[in-house]
PDB file of C-alpha atoms in Angstrom:
ATOM      1  CA  MET A   1     -22.478   4.565   4.213  1.00  0.00           C
ATOM      2  CA  ASP A   2     -22.313   2.604   7.439  1.00  0.00           C
ATOM      3  CA  GLY A   3     -26.121   2.602   7.771  1.00  0.00           C
ATOM      4  CA  ILE A   4     -26.557   1.455   4.167  1.00  0.00           C
ATOM      5  CA  ALA A   5     -24.140  -1.314   4.496  1.00  0.00           C
ATOM      6  CA  ALA A   6     -25.632  -2.557   7.746  1.00  0.00           C
ATOM      7  CA  ALA A   7     -29.094  -2.379   6.251  1.00  0.00           C
ATOM      8  CA  LEU A   8     -28.299  -4.290   3.136  1.00  0.00           C
ATOM      9  CA  ALA A   9     -26.103  -6.968   5.100  1.00  0.00           C
ATOM     10  CA  ASP A  10     -29.366  -8.771   5.968  1.00  0.00           C
ATOM     11  CA  THR A  11     -30.630 -11.101   3.293  1.00  0.00           C
ATOM     12  CA  THR A  12     -34.281 -10.393   4.034  1.00  0.00           C
ATOM     13  CA  ARG A  13     -33.816  -6.674   3.795  1.00  0.00           C
ATOM     14  CA  TRP A  14     -31.787  -7.118   0.612  1.00  0.00           C
ATOM     15  CA  GLN A  15     -34.783  -9.087  -0.722  1.00  0.00           C
ATOM     16  CA  LEU A  16     -37.159  -6.342   0.262  1.00  0.00           C
ATOM     17  CA  VAL A  17     -35.136  -3.718  -1.636  1.00  0.00           C
ATOM     18  CA  GLU A  18     -35.103  -6.068  -4.639  1.00  0.00           C
ATOM     19  CA  LEU A  19     -38.870  -6.223  -4.576  1.00  0.00           C
ATOM     20  CA  LEU A  20     -39.289  -2.541  -4.058  1.00  0.00           C
ATOM     21  CA  ALA A  21     -36.865  -1.850  -6.923  1.00  0.00           C
ATOM     22  CA  GLN A  22     -39.452  -3.320  -9.344  1.00  0.00           C
ATOM     23  CA  ARG A  23     -42.361  -1.038  -7.995  1.00  0.00           C
ATOM     24  CA  PRO A  24     -43.801   0.392  -4.762  1.00  0.00           C
ATOM     25  CA  ARG A  25     -45.516  -2.312  -2.671  1.00  0.00           C
ATOM     26  CA  SER A  26     -47.493  -2.473   0.535  1.00  0.00           C
ATOM     27  CA  VAL A  27     -46.317  -4.042   3.806  1.00  0.00           C
ATOM     28  CA  GLY A  28     -48.999  -6.760   3.309  1.00  0.00           C
ATOM     29  CA  GLU A  29     -47.802  -7.616  -0.163  1.00  0.00           C
ATOM     30  CA  LEU A  30     -44.197  -7.638   0.891  1.00  0.00           C
ATOM     31  CA  ALA A  31     -44.989  -9.838   3.879  1.00  0.00           C
ATOM     32  CA  GLU A  32     -46.761 -12.331   1.435  1.00  0.00           C
ATOM     33  CA  LEU A  33     -43.838 -12.338  -1.024  1.00  0.00           C
ATOM     34  CA  THR A  34     -41.239 -12.911   1.639  1.00  0.00           C
ATOM     35  CA  GLY A  35     -43.113 -15.387   3.891  1.00  0.00           C
ATOM     36  CA  LEU A  36     -42.598 -13.122   6.860  1.00  0.00           C
ATOM     37  CA  ARG A  37     -45.298 -11.821   9.405  1.00  0.00           C
ATOM     38  CA  GLN A  38     -46.351  -8.243   8.865  1.00  0.00           C
ATOM     39  CA  PRO A  39     -44.787  -7.014  12.096  1.00  0.00           C
ATOM     40  CA  GLN A  40     -41.357  -8.501  11.062  1.00  0.00           C
ATOM     41  CA  THR A  41     -41.702  -6.995   7.652  1.00  0.00           C
ATOM     42  CA  THR A  42     -42.472  -3.699   9.041  1.00  0.00           C
ATOM     43  CA  LYS A  43     -39.405  -3.722  11.356  1.00  0.00           C
ATOM     44  CA  HIS A  44     -37.137  -4.526   8.393  1.00  0.00           C
ATOM     45  CA  LEU A  45     -38.669  -1.739   6.307  1.00  0.00           C
ATOM     46  CA  GLN A  46     -38.178   0.730   9.226  1.00  0.00           C
ATOM     47  CA  THR A  47     -34.538  -0.231   9.322  1.00  0.00           C
ATOM     48  CA  LEU A  48     -34.160   0.434   5.458  1.00  0.00           C
ATOM     49  CA  ALA A  49     -36.102   3.643   5.935  1.00  0.00           C
ATOM     50  CA  ARG A  50     -33.550   4.873   8.526  1.00  0.00           C
ATOM     51  CA  ALA A  51     -30.788   4.168   6.082  1.00  0.00           C
ATOM     52  CA  GLY A  52     -32.675   6.104   3.493  1.00  0.00           C
ATOM     53  CA  LEU A  53     -33.087   3.323   1.153  1.00  0.00           C
ATOM     54  CA  VAL A  54     -36.885   3.277   1.256  1.00  0.00           C
ATOM     55  CA  THR A  55     -39.695   5.737   1.908  1.00  0.00           C
ATOM     56  CA  MET A  56     -43.271   5.042   3.169  1.00  0.00           C
ATOM     57  CA  ALA A  57     -46.458   6.775   2.022  1.00  0.00           C
ATOM     58  CA  PRO A  58     -49.669   6.024   3.975  1.00  0.00           C
ATOM     59  CA  LEU A  59     -52.508   5.482   1.478  1.00  0.00           C
ATOM     60  CA  GLY A  60     -55.609   5.232   3.622  1.00  0.00           C
ATOM     61  CA  GLN A  61     -55.092   2.167   5.768  1.00  0.00           C
ATOM     62  CA  ARG A  62     -52.297   0.846   3.602  1.00  0.00           C
ATOM     63  CA  ARG A  63     -48.620   1.626   4.184  1.00  0.00           C
ATOM     64  CA  VAL A  64     -46.877   1.595   0.715  1.00  0.00           C
ATOM     65  CA  TYR A  65     -43.140   1.547   0.491  1.00  0.00           C
ATOM     66  CA  ALA A  66     -40.973   2.631  -2.391  1.00  0.00           C
ATOM     67  CA  ALA A  67     -37.185   2.188  -3.033  1.00  0.00           C
ATOM     68  CA  GLU A  68     -34.923   5.262  -3.345  1.00  0.00           C
ATOM     69  CA  ALA A  69     -32.202   5.014  -6.059  1.00  0.00           C
ATOM     70  CA  ALA A  70     -29.972   7.932  -4.908  1.00  0.00           C
ATOM     71  CA  PRO A  71     -28.542   6.311  -1.817  1.00  0.00           C
ATOM     72  CA  LEU A  72     -27.877   3.189  -3.753  1.00  0.00           C
ATOM     73  CA  ARG A  73     -26.034   5.145  -6.358  1.00  0.00           C
ATOM     74  CA  GLU A  74     -23.942   6.873  -3.810  1.00  0.00           C
ATOM     75  CA  TYR A  75     -23.073   3.505  -2.128  1.00  0.00           C
ATOM     76  CA  ALA A  76     -22.269   2.004  -5.524  1.00  0.00           C
ATOM     77  CA  ASP A  77     -19.972   4.987  -6.209  1.00  0.00           C
ATOM     78  CA  GLN A  78     -18.142   4.339  -2.918  1.00  0.00           C
ATOM     79  CA  LEU A  79     -17.769   0.613  -3.835  1.00  0.00           C
ATOM     80  CA  GLN A  80     -16.359   1.575  -7.168  1.00  0.00           C
ATOM     81  CA  LYS A  81     -13.752   3.851  -5.584  1.00  0.00           C
ATOM     82  CA  LEU A  82     -12.849   1.033  -3.121  1.00  0.00           C
ATOM     83  CA  ALA A  83     -12.434  -1.388  -6.045  1.00  0.00           C
ATOM     84  CA  ALA A  84     -10.391   1.156  -7.948  1.00  0.00           C
ATOM     85  CA  THR A  85      -8.159   1.627  -4.745  1.00  0.00           C
ATOM     86  CA  ILE A  86      -7.599  -2.089  -4.531  1.00  0.00           C
ATOM     87  CA  GLU A  87      -6.717  -2.408  -8.190  1.00  0.00           C
ATOM     88  CA  ALA A  88      -4.347   0.649  -7.933  1.00  0.00           C
ATOM     89  CA  HIS A  89      -2.442  -1.246  -5.207  1.00  0.00           C
ATOM     90  CA  ALA A  90      -2.492  -4.547  -6.724  1.00  0.00           C
ATOM     91  CA  GLY A  91       1.282  -4.782  -6.325  1.00  0.00           C
ATOM     92  CA  GLU A  92       0.819  -4.985  -2.540  1.00  0.00           C
ATOM     93  CA  ARG A  93      -1.519  -7.905  -2.886  1.00  0.00           C
ATOM     94  CA  ASP A  94       0.953  -9.553  -5.400  1.00  0.00           C
ATOM     95  CA  VAL A  95       3.649  -9.279  -2.653  1.00  0.00           C
ATOM     96  CA  LEU A  96       1.452 -11.029  -0.214  1.00  0.00           C
ATOM     97  CA  ASP A  97       0.552 -13.780  -2.667  1.00  0.00           C
ATOM     98  CA  ARG A  98       4.276 -14.462  -3.360  1.00  0.00           C
ATOM     99  CA  TYR A  99       5.051 -14.520   0.352  1.00  0.00           C
ATOM    100  CA  ARG A 100       2.251 -16.972   1.119  1.00  0.00           C
ATOM    101  CA  ALA A 101       3.464 -19.153  -1.767  1.00  0.00           C
ATOM    102  CA  ALA A 102       7.063 -19.023  -0.328  1.00  0.00           C
ATOM    103  CA  ILE A 103       5.846 -19.957   3.093  1.00  0.00           C
ATOM    104  CA  GLU A 104       3.891 -23.017   1.721  1.00  0.00           C
ATOM    105  CA  ALA A 105       7.000 -24.209  -0.193  1.00  0.00           C
ATOM    106  CA  ASP A 106       9.455 -23.664   2.685  1.00  0.00           C
ATOM    107  CA  THR A 107       7.149 -25.303   5.240  1.00  0.00           C
ATOM    108  CA  ALA A 108       7.217 -28.498   3.215  1.00  0.00           C
ATOM    109  CA  ALA A 109      11.001 -28.317   3.046  1.00  0.00           C
ATOM    110  CA  ALA A 110      11.716 -27.412   6.606  1.00  0.00           C
ATOM    111  CA  ASP A 111      11.845 -30.858   8.221  1.00  0.00           C
ATOM    112  CA  ARG A 112      14.987 -30.275  10.374  1.00  0.00           C
ATOM    113  CA  ASP A 113      17.290 -27.409  11.663  1.00  0.00           C
ATOM    114  CA  ARG A 114      19.779 -25.959   9.165  1.00  0.00           C
ATOM    115  CA  TRP A 115      17.417 -26.861   6.457  1.00  0.00           C
ATOM    116  CA  ALA A 116      18.044 -23.681   4.401  1.00  0.00           C
ATOM    117  CA  ASP A 117      21.794 -23.240   5.209  1.00  0.00           C
ATOM    118  CA  GLY A 118      23.650 -22.044   2.233  1.00  0.00           C
ATOM    119  CA  ARG A 119      20.615 -20.504   0.586  1.00  0.00           C
ATOM    120  CA  ALA A 120      21.766 -17.352  -1.283  1.00  0.00           C
ATOM    121  CA  PHE A 121      20.073 -14.212  -2.546  1.00  0.00           C
ATOM    122  CA  SER A 122      21.130 -11.406  -4.832  1.00  0.00           C
ATOM    123  CA  PHE A 123      19.714  -7.933  -5.313  1.00  0.00           C
ATOM    124  CA  GLU A 124      20.567  -5.058  -7.601  1.00  0.00           C
ATOM    125  CA  ARG A 125      19.314  -1.417  -7.774  1.00  0.00           C
ATOM    126  CA  ALA A 126      20.199   1.628  -9.766  1.00  0.00           C
ATOM    127  CA  LEU A 127      20.175   4.717  -7.527  1.00  0.00           C
ATOM    128  CA  PRO A 128      20.087   8.271  -8.853  1.00  0.00           C
ATOM    129  CA  VAL A 129      22.864   9.574  -6.514  1.00  0.00           C
ATOM    130  CA  PRO A 130      26.595   8.990  -6.143  1.00  0.00           C
ATOM    131  CA  PRO A 131      27.992   6.199  -3.911  1.00  0.00           C
ATOM    132  CA  GLU A 132      28.926   8.487  -1.132  1.00  0.00           C
ATOM    133  CA  THR A 133      25.390   9.529  -0.795  1.00  0.00           C
ATOM    134  CA  VAL A 134      24.191   5.933  -0.792  1.00  0.00           C
ATOM    135  CA  TRP A 135      26.934   4.990   1.799  1.00  0.00           C
ATOM    136  CA  ARG A 136      25.518   7.514   4.207  1.00  0.00           C
ATOM    137  CA  TYR A 137      22.098   5.953   3.924  1.00  0.00           C
ATOM    138  CA  TRP A 138      23.630   2.666   5.060  1.00  0.00           C
ATOM    139  CA  THR A 139      25.837   3.952   7.815  1.00  0.00           C
ATOM    140  CA  ASP A 140      24.063   7.012   9.393  1.00  0.00           C
ATOM    141  CA  ALA A 141      21.604   5.756  11.954  1.00  0.00           C
ATOM    142  CA  GLY A 142      19.044   8.254  11.317  1.00  0.00           C
ATOM    143  CA  LEU A 143      19.049   7.725   7.555  1.00  0.00           C
ATOM    144  CA  LEU A 144      19.300   3.980   7.920  1.00  0.00           C
ATOM    145  CA  ALA A 145      16.127   3.951  10.060  1.00  0.00           C
ATOM    146  CA  SER A 146      14.266   5.925   7.310  1.00  0.00           C
ATOM    147  CA  TRP A 147      14.223   2.964   4.946  1.00  0.00           C
ATOM    148  CA  TRP A 148      15.561  -0.290   6.443  1.00  0.00           C
ATOM    149  CA  VAL A 149      12.204  -2.025   6.983  1.00  0.00           C
ATOM    150  CA  PRO A 150       9.098  -2.362   4.744  1.00  0.00           C
ATOM    151  CA  PRO A 151       6.908   0.744   5.096  1.00  0.00           C
ATOM    152  CA  SER A 152       4.329  -0.971   7.184  1.00  0.00           C
ATOM    153  CA  LEU A 153       6.617  -1.481  10.179  1.00  0.00           C
ATOM    154  CA  THR A 154       8.272   0.965  12.586  1.00  0.00           C
ATOM    155  CA  VAL A 155      11.966   1.052  13.457  1.00  0.00           C
ATOM    156  CA  THR A 156      12.720   1.510  17.140  1.00  0.00           C
ATOM    157  CA  GLU A 157      16.545   0.908  17.022  1.00  0.00           C
ATOM    158  CA  CYS A 158      18.819   0.959  14.115  1.00  0.00           C
ATOM    159  CA  VAL A 159      22.635   0.857  14.070  1.00  0.00           C
ATOM    160  CA  LEU A 160      25.375   0.009  11.552  1.00  0.00           C
ATOM    161  CA  GLU A 161      28.870   1.044  12.682  1.00  0.00           C
ATOM    162  CA  PRO A 162      30.963   1.150   9.435  1.00  0.00           C
ATOM    163  CA  GLU A 163      34.231  -0.406  10.769  1.00  0.00           C
ATOM    164  CA  PRO A 164      35.384  -3.924  11.288  1.00  0.00           C
ATOM    165  CA  GLY A 165      33.847  -5.257  14.480  1.00  0.00           C
ATOM    166  CA  GLY A 166      31.336  -2.528  14.556  1.00  0.00           C
ATOM    167  CA  ARG A 167      27.742  -3.295  15.829  1.00  0.00           C
ATOM    168  CA  VAL A 168      24.731  -3.880  13.637  1.00  0.00           C
ATOM    169  CA  VAL A 169      21.371  -3.688  15.354  1.00  0.00           C
ATOM    170  CA  LEU A 170      17.906  -3.644  13.906  1.00  0.00           C
ATOM    171  CA  VAL A 171      14.838  -3.480  16.031  1.00  0.00           C
ATOM    172  CA  TYR A 172      11.418  -2.902  14.654  1.00  0.00           C
ATOM    173  CA  ARG A 173       7.874  -3.388  15.531  1.00  0.00           C
ATOM    174  CA  ASP A 174       4.343  -3.709  14.370  1.00  0.00           C
ATOM    175  CA  ALA A 175       0.910  -4.212  16.102  1.00  0.00           C
ATOM    176  CA  GLU A 176       1.744  -7.883  16.705  1.00  0.00           C
ATOM    177  CA  GLY A 177       5.229  -7.594  18.387  1.00  0.00           C
ATOM    178  CA  THR A 178       8.754  -6.597  18.311  1.00  0.00           C
ATOM    179  CA  TYR A 179      11.515  -8.068  16.152  1.00  0.00           C
ATOM    180  CA  ARG A 180      15.196  -7.891  16.892  1.00  0.00           C
ATOM    181  CA  SER A 181      18.279  -8.614  14.754  1.00  0.00           C
ATOM    182  CA  GLU A 182      21.961  -8.284  15.927  1.00  0.00           C
ATOM    183  CA  GLY A 183      25.334  -8.677  14.249  1.00  0.00           C
ATOM    184  CA  GLN A 184      28.860  -7.349  13.449  1.00  0.00           C
ATOM    185  CA  VAL A 185      30.520  -5.664  10.541  1.00  0.00           C
ATOM    186  CA  ARG A 186      33.225  -7.669   8.893  1.00  0.00           C
ATOM    187  CA  THR A 187      34.543  -5.353   6.173  1.00  0.00           C
ATOM    188  CA  ALA A 188      33.967  -1.609   5.606  1.00  0.00           C
ATOM    189  CA  ARG A 189      35.546   0.255   2.663  1.00  0.00           C
ATOM    190  CA  GLU A 190      33.913   3.732   2.536  1.00  0.00           C
ATOM    191  CA  THR A 191      31.662   4.318  -0.426  1.00  0.00           C
ATOM    192  CA  GLU A 192      32.620   0.844  -1.893  1.00  0.00           C
ATOM    193  CA  ARG A 193      31.982  -2.273   0.209  1.00  0.00           C
ATOM    194  CA  LEU A 194      30.203  -3.203   3.399  1.00  0.00           C
ATOM    195  CA  GLU A 195      30.137  -6.802   4.689  1.00  0.00           C
ATOM    196  CA  PHE A 196      28.361  -7.698   7.930  1.00  0.00           C
ATOM    197  CA  ASP A 197      26.656 -10.661   9.612  1.00  0.00           C
ATOM    198  CA  LEU A 198      23.243 -10.222  11.128  1.00  0.00           C
ATOM    199  CA  SER A 199      21.262 -12.799  13.059  1.00  0.00           C
ATOM    200  CA  VAL A 200      17.461 -12.660  13.410  1.00  0.00           C
ATOM    201  CA  LEU A 201      16.475 -13.540  17.029  1.00  0.00           C
ATOM    202  CA  ASP A 202      13.362 -15.260  18.203  1.00  0.00           C
ATOM    203  CA  ALA A 203      11.193 -14.043  21.097  1.00  0.00           C
ATOM    204  CA  ALA A 204      13.427 -15.806  23.666  1.00  0.00           C
ATOM    205  CA  GLY A 205      16.602 -14.118  22.230  1.00  0.00           C
ATOM    206  CA  ALA A 206      17.950 -17.296  20.523  1.00  0.00           C
ATOM    207  CA  VAL A 207      19.170 -17.201  16.890  1.00  0.00           C
ATOM    208  CA  ALA A 208      16.455 -18.091  14.462  1.00  0.00           C
ATOM    209  CA  PHE A 209      18.839 -17.726  11.512  1.00  0.00           C
ATOM    210  CA  SER A 210      21.902 -15.838  10.419  1.00  0.00           C
ATOM    211  CA  GLY A 211      22.757 -13.867   7.313  1.00  0.00           C
ATOM    212  CA  ARG A 212      26.080 -12.693   5.834  1.00  0.00           C
ATOM    213  CA  TYR A 213      25.594  -9.555   3.858  1.00  0.00           C
ATOM    214  CA  ASP A 214      27.854  -8.170   1.113  1.00  0.00           C
ATOM    215  CA  LEU A 215      26.938  -4.763  -0.129  1.00  0.00           C
ATOM    216  CA  ALA A 216      28.947  -3.286  -3.102  1.00  0.00           C
ATOM    217  CA  LEU A 217      28.467   0.186  -4.412  1.00  0.00           C
ATOM    218  CA  ALA A 218      29.815   1.244  -7.842  1.00  0.00           C
ATOM    219  CA  ALA A 219      29.711   4.547  -9.543  1.00  0.00           C
ATOM    220  CA  ALA A 220      27.558   4.580 -12.779  1.00  0.00           C
ATOM    221  CA  ALA A 221      28.206   6.496 -15.891  1.00  0.00           C
ATOM    222  CA  ASN A 222      25.217   8.774 -15.321  1.00  0.00           C
ATOM    223  CA  GLY A 223      26.530   9.971 -11.909  1.00  0.00           C
ATOM    224  CA  GLY A 224      24.373   7.455 -10.084  1.00  0.00           C
ATOM    225  CA  THR A 225      25.210   4.335  -8.228  1.00  0.00           C
ATOM    226  CA  ARG A 226      24.838   0.603  -9.079  1.00  0.00           C
ATOM    227  CA  LEU A 227      24.005  -1.160  -5.831  1.00  0.00           C
ATOM    228  CA  ARG A 228      24.559  -4.902  -5.419  1.00  0.00           C
ATOM    229  CA  LEU A 229      23.638  -6.861  -2.290  1.00  0.00           C
ATOM    230  CA  GLY A 230      24.439 -10.514  -1.733  1.00  0.00           C
ATOM    231  CA  LEU A 231      23.052 -12.524   1.184  1.00  0.00           C
ATOM    232  CA  GLU A 232      23.828 -15.980   2.260  1.00  0.00           C
ATOM    233  CA  ILE A 233      21.875 -17.535   5.255  1.00  0.00           C
ATOM    234  CA  SER A 234      22.967 -20.149   7.818  1.00  0.00           C
ATOM    235  CA  ALA A 235      22.136 -21.549  11.280  1.00  0.00           C
ATOM    236  CA  THR A 236      18.443 -21.846  10.082  1.00  0.00           C
ATOM    237  CA  THR A 237      15.885 -23.334  12.355  1.00  0.00           C
ATOM    238  CA  VAL A 238      12.539 -24.979  11.681  1.00  0.00           C
ATOM    239  CA  GLU A 239      10.859 -22.117  13.542  1.00  0.00           C
ATOM    240  CA  ALA A 240      12.190 -19.582  11.220  1.00  0.00           C
ATOM    241  CA  VAL A 241      10.212 -20.786   8.111  1.00  0.00           C
ATOM    242  CA  SER A 242       8.129 -17.648   7.682  1.00  0.00           C
ATOM    243  CA  ALA A 243      11.055 -15.267   8.146  1.00  0.00           C
ATOM    244  CA  ILE A 244      13.173 -17.068   5.782  1.00  0.00           C
ATOM    245  CA  ALA A 245      10.392 -17.482   3.188  1.00  0.00           C
ATOM    246  CA  GLY A 246       9.994 -13.727   3.293  1.00  0.00           C
ATOM    247  CA  ILE A 247      13.627 -12.742   2.669  1.00  0.00           C
ATOM    248  CA  GLU A 248      13.393 -12.336  -1.079  1.00  0.00           C
ATOM    249  CA  THR A 249      10.132 -10.366  -0.909  1.00  0.00           C
ATOM    250  CA  GLY A 250      11.095  -8.474   2.085  1.00  0.00           C
ATOM    251  CA  TRP A 251      14.423  -7.309   0.964  1.00  0.00           C
ATOM    252  CA  GLY A 252      13.046  -6.445  -2.431  1.00  0.00           C
ATOM    253  CA  GLN A 253      10.557  -4.159  -0.621  1.00  0.00           C
ATOM    254  CA  VAL A 254      13.344  -2.687   1.588  1.00  0.00           C
ATOM    255  CA  LEU A 255      15.494  -1.740  -1.430  1.00  0.00           C
ATOM    256  CA  ASP A 256      12.514  -0.397  -3.231  1.00  0.00           C
ATOM    257  CA  HIS A 257      12.008   1.807  -0.083  1.00  0.00           C
ATOM    258  CA  LEU A 258      15.574   2.872  -0.133  1.00  0.00           C
ATOM    259  CA  THR A 259      15.307   3.911  -3.710  1.00  0.00           C
ATOM    260  CA  GLU A 260      12.083   5.842  -3.082  1.00  0.00           C
ATOM    261  CA  VAL A 261      13.467   7.628   0.044  1.00  0.00           C
ATOM    262  CA  ILE A 262      16.814   8.554  -1.716  1.00  0.00           C
ATOM    263  CA  THR A 263      15.003   9.868  -4.770  1.00  0.00           C
ATOM    264  CA  ARG A 264      12.458  11.825  -2.804  1.00  0.00           C
ATOM    265  CA  LYS A 265      15.013  13.329  -0.332  1.00  0.00           C
ATOM    266  CA  GLU A 266      18.136  13.873  -2.560  1.00  0.00           C
ATOM    267  CA  THR A 267      16.758  14.554  -6.030  1.00  0.00           C
ATOM    268  CA  GLN A 268      13.464  16.369  -5.347  1.00  0.00           C
ATOM    269  CA  SER A 269      14.344  18.621  -2.533  1.00  0.00           C
TER     270      SER A 269
END
């Protein structure tokens, strides 16, 4: 596939394949139709032949080339599979588009520090396990690390101590860097409510913005849990535009990840 893609990436070679798709042609005829010199035409045809896209038949003093359909069909099949994969994961592209639109809108609004102070978000999820199980996924460091970032990132440190004054630490990384957040628990009522502050730090360790989180868990009639998460941000800086713009999309992904992990580990084991 790589050889075919490389061979067809050149516009002249593409033109040669188009001409040969109509009927076999000699090197001289192809050179005349493309406006190339014969040595140049021959070089391009040799590249196409190495990729299996054309074959050459010597007819006396003439070299006649013909296009081969099978490699093109195989290449087309791979492209169709690639397109189908893209369509199957269209939701991921939608996330990116929403994030980009939010960054554009917030960039226009972020004309001074504290520009987004007081902005609030609210999230709800229905989980298929009782509140005590969901509580463990918020307070056990190992379980917390299994879901508390979007799947594309890697957690390197994750702590949430479920007691007033307890530490909250989240450190994760991707190929472009490491990101750290630190805070403190304000309220902890086991299986019911968890309030904590968490500040996102910039590369120098200064606060980019802070959030106050209010997690409420309630038993549902079906034996599951109704989760509600409120978030209000403060101490916002102009430099934190992209992070603030990504809160709604990011937390939506994170809570979807929590639902997926709990469902897989607790109901399908």
